[in-house]
CSV table of C-alpha atoms in Angstrom, one decimal:
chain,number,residue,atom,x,y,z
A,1,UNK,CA,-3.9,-74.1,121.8
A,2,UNK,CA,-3.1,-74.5,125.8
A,3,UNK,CA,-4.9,-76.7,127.6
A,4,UNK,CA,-5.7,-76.1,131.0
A,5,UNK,CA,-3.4,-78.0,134.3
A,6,UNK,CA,-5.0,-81.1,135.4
A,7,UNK,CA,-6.3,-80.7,138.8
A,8,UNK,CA,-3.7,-82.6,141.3
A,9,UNK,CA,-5.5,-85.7,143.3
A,10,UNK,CA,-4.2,-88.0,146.1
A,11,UNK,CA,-3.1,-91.6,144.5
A,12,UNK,CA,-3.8,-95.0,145.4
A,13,UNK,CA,-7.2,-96.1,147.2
A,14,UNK,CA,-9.2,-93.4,148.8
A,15,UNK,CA,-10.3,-95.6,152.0
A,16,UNK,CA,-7.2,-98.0,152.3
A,17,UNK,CA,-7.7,-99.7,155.9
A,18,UNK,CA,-6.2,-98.0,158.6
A,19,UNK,CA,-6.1,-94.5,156.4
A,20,UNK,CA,-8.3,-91.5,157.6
A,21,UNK,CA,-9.5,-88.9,154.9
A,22,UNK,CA,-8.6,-85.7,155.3
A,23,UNK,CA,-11.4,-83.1,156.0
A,24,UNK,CA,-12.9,-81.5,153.0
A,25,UNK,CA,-13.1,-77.8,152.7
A,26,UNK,CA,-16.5,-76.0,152.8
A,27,UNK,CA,-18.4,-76.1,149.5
A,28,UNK,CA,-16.0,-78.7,147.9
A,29,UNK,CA,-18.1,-81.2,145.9
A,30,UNK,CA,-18.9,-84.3,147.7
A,31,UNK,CA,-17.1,-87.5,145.8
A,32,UNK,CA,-19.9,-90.1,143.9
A,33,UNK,CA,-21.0,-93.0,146.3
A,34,UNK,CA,-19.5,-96.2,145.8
A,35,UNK,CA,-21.0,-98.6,143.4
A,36,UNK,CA,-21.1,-101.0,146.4
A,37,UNK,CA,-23.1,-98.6,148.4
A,38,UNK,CA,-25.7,-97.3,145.7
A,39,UNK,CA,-26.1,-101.3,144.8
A,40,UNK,CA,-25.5,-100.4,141.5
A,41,UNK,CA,-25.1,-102.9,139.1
A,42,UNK,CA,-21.8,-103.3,136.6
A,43,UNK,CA,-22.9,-100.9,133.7
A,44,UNK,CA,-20.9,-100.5,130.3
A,45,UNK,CA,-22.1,-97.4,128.6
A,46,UNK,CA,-20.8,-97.3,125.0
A,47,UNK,CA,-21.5,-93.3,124.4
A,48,UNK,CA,-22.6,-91.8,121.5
A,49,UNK,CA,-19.9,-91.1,118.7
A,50,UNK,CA,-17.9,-94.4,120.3
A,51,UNK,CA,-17.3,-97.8,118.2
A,52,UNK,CA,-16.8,-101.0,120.2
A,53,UNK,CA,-15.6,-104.1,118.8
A,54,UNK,CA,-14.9,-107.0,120.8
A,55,UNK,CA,-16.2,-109.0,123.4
A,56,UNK,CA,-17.6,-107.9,127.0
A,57,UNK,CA,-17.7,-110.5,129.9
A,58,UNK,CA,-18.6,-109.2,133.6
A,59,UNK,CA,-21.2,-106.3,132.5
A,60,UNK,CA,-24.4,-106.5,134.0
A,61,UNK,CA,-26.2,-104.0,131.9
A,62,UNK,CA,-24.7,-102.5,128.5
A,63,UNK,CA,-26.1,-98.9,127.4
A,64,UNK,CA,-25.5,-98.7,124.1
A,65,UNK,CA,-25.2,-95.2,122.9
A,66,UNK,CA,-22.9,-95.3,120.1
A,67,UNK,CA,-22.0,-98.9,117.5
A,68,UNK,CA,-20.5,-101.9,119.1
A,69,UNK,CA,-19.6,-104.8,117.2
A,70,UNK,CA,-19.4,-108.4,119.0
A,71,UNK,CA,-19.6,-112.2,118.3
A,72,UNK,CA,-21.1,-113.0,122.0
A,73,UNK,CA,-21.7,-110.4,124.9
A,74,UNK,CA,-23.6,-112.1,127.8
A,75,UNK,CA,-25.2,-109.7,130.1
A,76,UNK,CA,-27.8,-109.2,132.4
A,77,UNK,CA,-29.7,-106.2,130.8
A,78,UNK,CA,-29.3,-104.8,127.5
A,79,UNK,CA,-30.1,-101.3,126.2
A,80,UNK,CA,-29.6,-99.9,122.4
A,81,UNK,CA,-30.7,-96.0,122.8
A,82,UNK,CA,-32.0,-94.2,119.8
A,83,UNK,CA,-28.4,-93.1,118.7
A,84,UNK,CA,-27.0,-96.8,119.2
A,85,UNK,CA,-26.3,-99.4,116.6
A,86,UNK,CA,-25.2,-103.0,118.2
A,87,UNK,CA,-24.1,-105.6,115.5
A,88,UNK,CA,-23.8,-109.5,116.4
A,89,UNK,CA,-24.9,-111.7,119.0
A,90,UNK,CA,-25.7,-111.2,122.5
A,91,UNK,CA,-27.7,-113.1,125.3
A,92,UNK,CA,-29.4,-111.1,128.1
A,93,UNK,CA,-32.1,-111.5,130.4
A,94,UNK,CA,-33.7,-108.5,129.1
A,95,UNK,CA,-33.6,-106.0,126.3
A,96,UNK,CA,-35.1,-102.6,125.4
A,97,UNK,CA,-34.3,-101.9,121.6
A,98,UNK,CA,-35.0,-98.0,121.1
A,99,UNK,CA,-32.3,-97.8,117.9
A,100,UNK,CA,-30.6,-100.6,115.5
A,101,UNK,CA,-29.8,-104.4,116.3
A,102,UNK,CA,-28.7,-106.8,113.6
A,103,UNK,CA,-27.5,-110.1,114.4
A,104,UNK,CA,-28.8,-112.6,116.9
A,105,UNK,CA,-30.4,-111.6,119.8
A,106,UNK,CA,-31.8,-113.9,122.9
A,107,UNK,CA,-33.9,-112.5,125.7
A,108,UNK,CA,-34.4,-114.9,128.0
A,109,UNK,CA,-37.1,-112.4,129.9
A,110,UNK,CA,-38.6,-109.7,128.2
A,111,UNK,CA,-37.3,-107.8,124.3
A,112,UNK,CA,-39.4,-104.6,124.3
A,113,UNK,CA,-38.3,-102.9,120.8
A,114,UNK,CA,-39.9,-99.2,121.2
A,115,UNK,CA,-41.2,-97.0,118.6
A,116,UNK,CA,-37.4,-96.0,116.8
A,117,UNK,CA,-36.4,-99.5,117.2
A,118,UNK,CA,-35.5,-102.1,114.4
A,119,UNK,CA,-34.6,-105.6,115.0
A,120,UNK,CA,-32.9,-107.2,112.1
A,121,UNK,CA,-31.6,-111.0,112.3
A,122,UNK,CA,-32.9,-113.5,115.0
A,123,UNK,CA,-34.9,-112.7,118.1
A,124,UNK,CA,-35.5,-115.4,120.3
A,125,UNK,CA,-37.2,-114.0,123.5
A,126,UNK,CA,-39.9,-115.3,125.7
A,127,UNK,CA,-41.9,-112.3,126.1
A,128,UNK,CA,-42.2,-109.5,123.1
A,129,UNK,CA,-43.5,-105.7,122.8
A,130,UNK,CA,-43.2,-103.6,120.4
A,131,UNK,CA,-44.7,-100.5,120.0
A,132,UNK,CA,-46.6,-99.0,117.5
A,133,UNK,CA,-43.5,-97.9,114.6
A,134,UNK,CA,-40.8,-100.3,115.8
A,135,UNK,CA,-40.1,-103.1,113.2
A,136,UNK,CA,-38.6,-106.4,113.2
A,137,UNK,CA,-37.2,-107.9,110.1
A,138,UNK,CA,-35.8,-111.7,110.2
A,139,UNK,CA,-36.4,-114.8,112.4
A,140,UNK,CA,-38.4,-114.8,115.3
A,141,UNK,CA,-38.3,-117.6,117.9
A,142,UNK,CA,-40.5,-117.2,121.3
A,143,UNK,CA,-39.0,-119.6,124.0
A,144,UNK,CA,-41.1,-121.8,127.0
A,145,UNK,CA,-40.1,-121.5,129.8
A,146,UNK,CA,-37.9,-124.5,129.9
A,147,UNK,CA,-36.2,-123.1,126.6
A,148,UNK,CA,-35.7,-119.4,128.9
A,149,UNK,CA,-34.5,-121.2,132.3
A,150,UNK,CA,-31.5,-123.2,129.9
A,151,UNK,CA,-28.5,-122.1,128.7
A,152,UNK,CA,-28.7,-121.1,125.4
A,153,UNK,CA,-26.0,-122.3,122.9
A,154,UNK,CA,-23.8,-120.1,120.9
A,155,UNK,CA,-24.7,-119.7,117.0
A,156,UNK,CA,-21.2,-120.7,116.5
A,157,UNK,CA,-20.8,-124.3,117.9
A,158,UNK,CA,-17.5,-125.4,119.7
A,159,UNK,CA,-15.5,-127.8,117.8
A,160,UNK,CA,-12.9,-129.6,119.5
A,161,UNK,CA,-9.2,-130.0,117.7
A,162,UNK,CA,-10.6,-133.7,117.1
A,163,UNK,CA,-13.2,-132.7,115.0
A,164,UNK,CA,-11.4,-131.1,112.6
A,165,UNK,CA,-9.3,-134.0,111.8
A,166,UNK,CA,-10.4,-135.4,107.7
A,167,UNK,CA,-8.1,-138.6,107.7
A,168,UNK,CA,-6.5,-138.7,104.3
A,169,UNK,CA,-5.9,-142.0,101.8
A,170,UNK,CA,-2.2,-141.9,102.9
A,171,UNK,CA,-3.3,-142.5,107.0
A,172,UNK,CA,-4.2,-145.9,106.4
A,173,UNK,CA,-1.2,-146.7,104.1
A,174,UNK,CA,1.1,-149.7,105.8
């Protein structure tokens, strides 16, 4: 099996200051926008048939099309298509649950869980829908809107090295 040449592209930035583009050639497709320029926001799209495990920091919006696996994502927007499967804990501002979630999840906004949605775990949110056929099984929390405005703790509290300390008989020995 032969796999066809990689197409050949200039390196390095493509509007460096000071740098000109060359002209393109009639009919040549015209290069995506900028993200900057389409105000777009920072999007993580896990596609389908793609396992994530870890932990995702600067997205604005996760797409989840395929499984991901995390102790704490904080984003701005989260979506779980029909085809995705997210496991663990995330805060957002908003979520659309279309296929599984299991774990804890916090909406400060709005959790709409659609028709092929299931929510299994914790849901805290301040405003719920869920269509006709979509199910949630577990805890359900709705927050004021003091409770949406502040920061919500993690479900795993932060112990300091301090705390763990259990003095034994032999500390206080002279």
């Amino acid at each position: 099996m032969s796999l066809p040449p990689k197409p050949t592209a200039p390196q390095g930035p493509a509007s460096a200051p000071g740098m000109t583009m060359p002209p393109r050639p009639a009919g040549a497709p015209r290069p995506a926008a900028p993200a900057a320029a389409t105000a777009e926001r920072r999007t993580l799209v896990v596609g389908t048939g793609i396992s994530l495990q870890g932990t995702v920091t600067d997205a604005e919006r996760l797409v989840v099309d395929g499984t991901v696996e995390s102790q704490m994502i904080q984003a701005t927007e989260l979506q779980i298509t029909q085809s995705g499967v997210f496991r663990g804990e995330v805060q957002v501002e908003d979520a659309e649950i279309a296929g599984v979630f299991d774990g804890t999840i916090t909406a400060r906004g709005s959790l709409v869980i659609r028709a092929t949605g299931r929510v299994l775990g914790v849901a805290r949110t301040r405003r719920l829908s869920v269509e006709d056929g979509g199910q949630l099984s577990g805890r359900m929390e709705m927050l004021t809107e003091a409770q949406a405005s502040a920061p919500v703790p993690s479900a795993a509290p932060q112990i300091s090295p301090a705390q763990h300390y259990a003095p034994s008989l032999t500390d206080h020995q002279s």
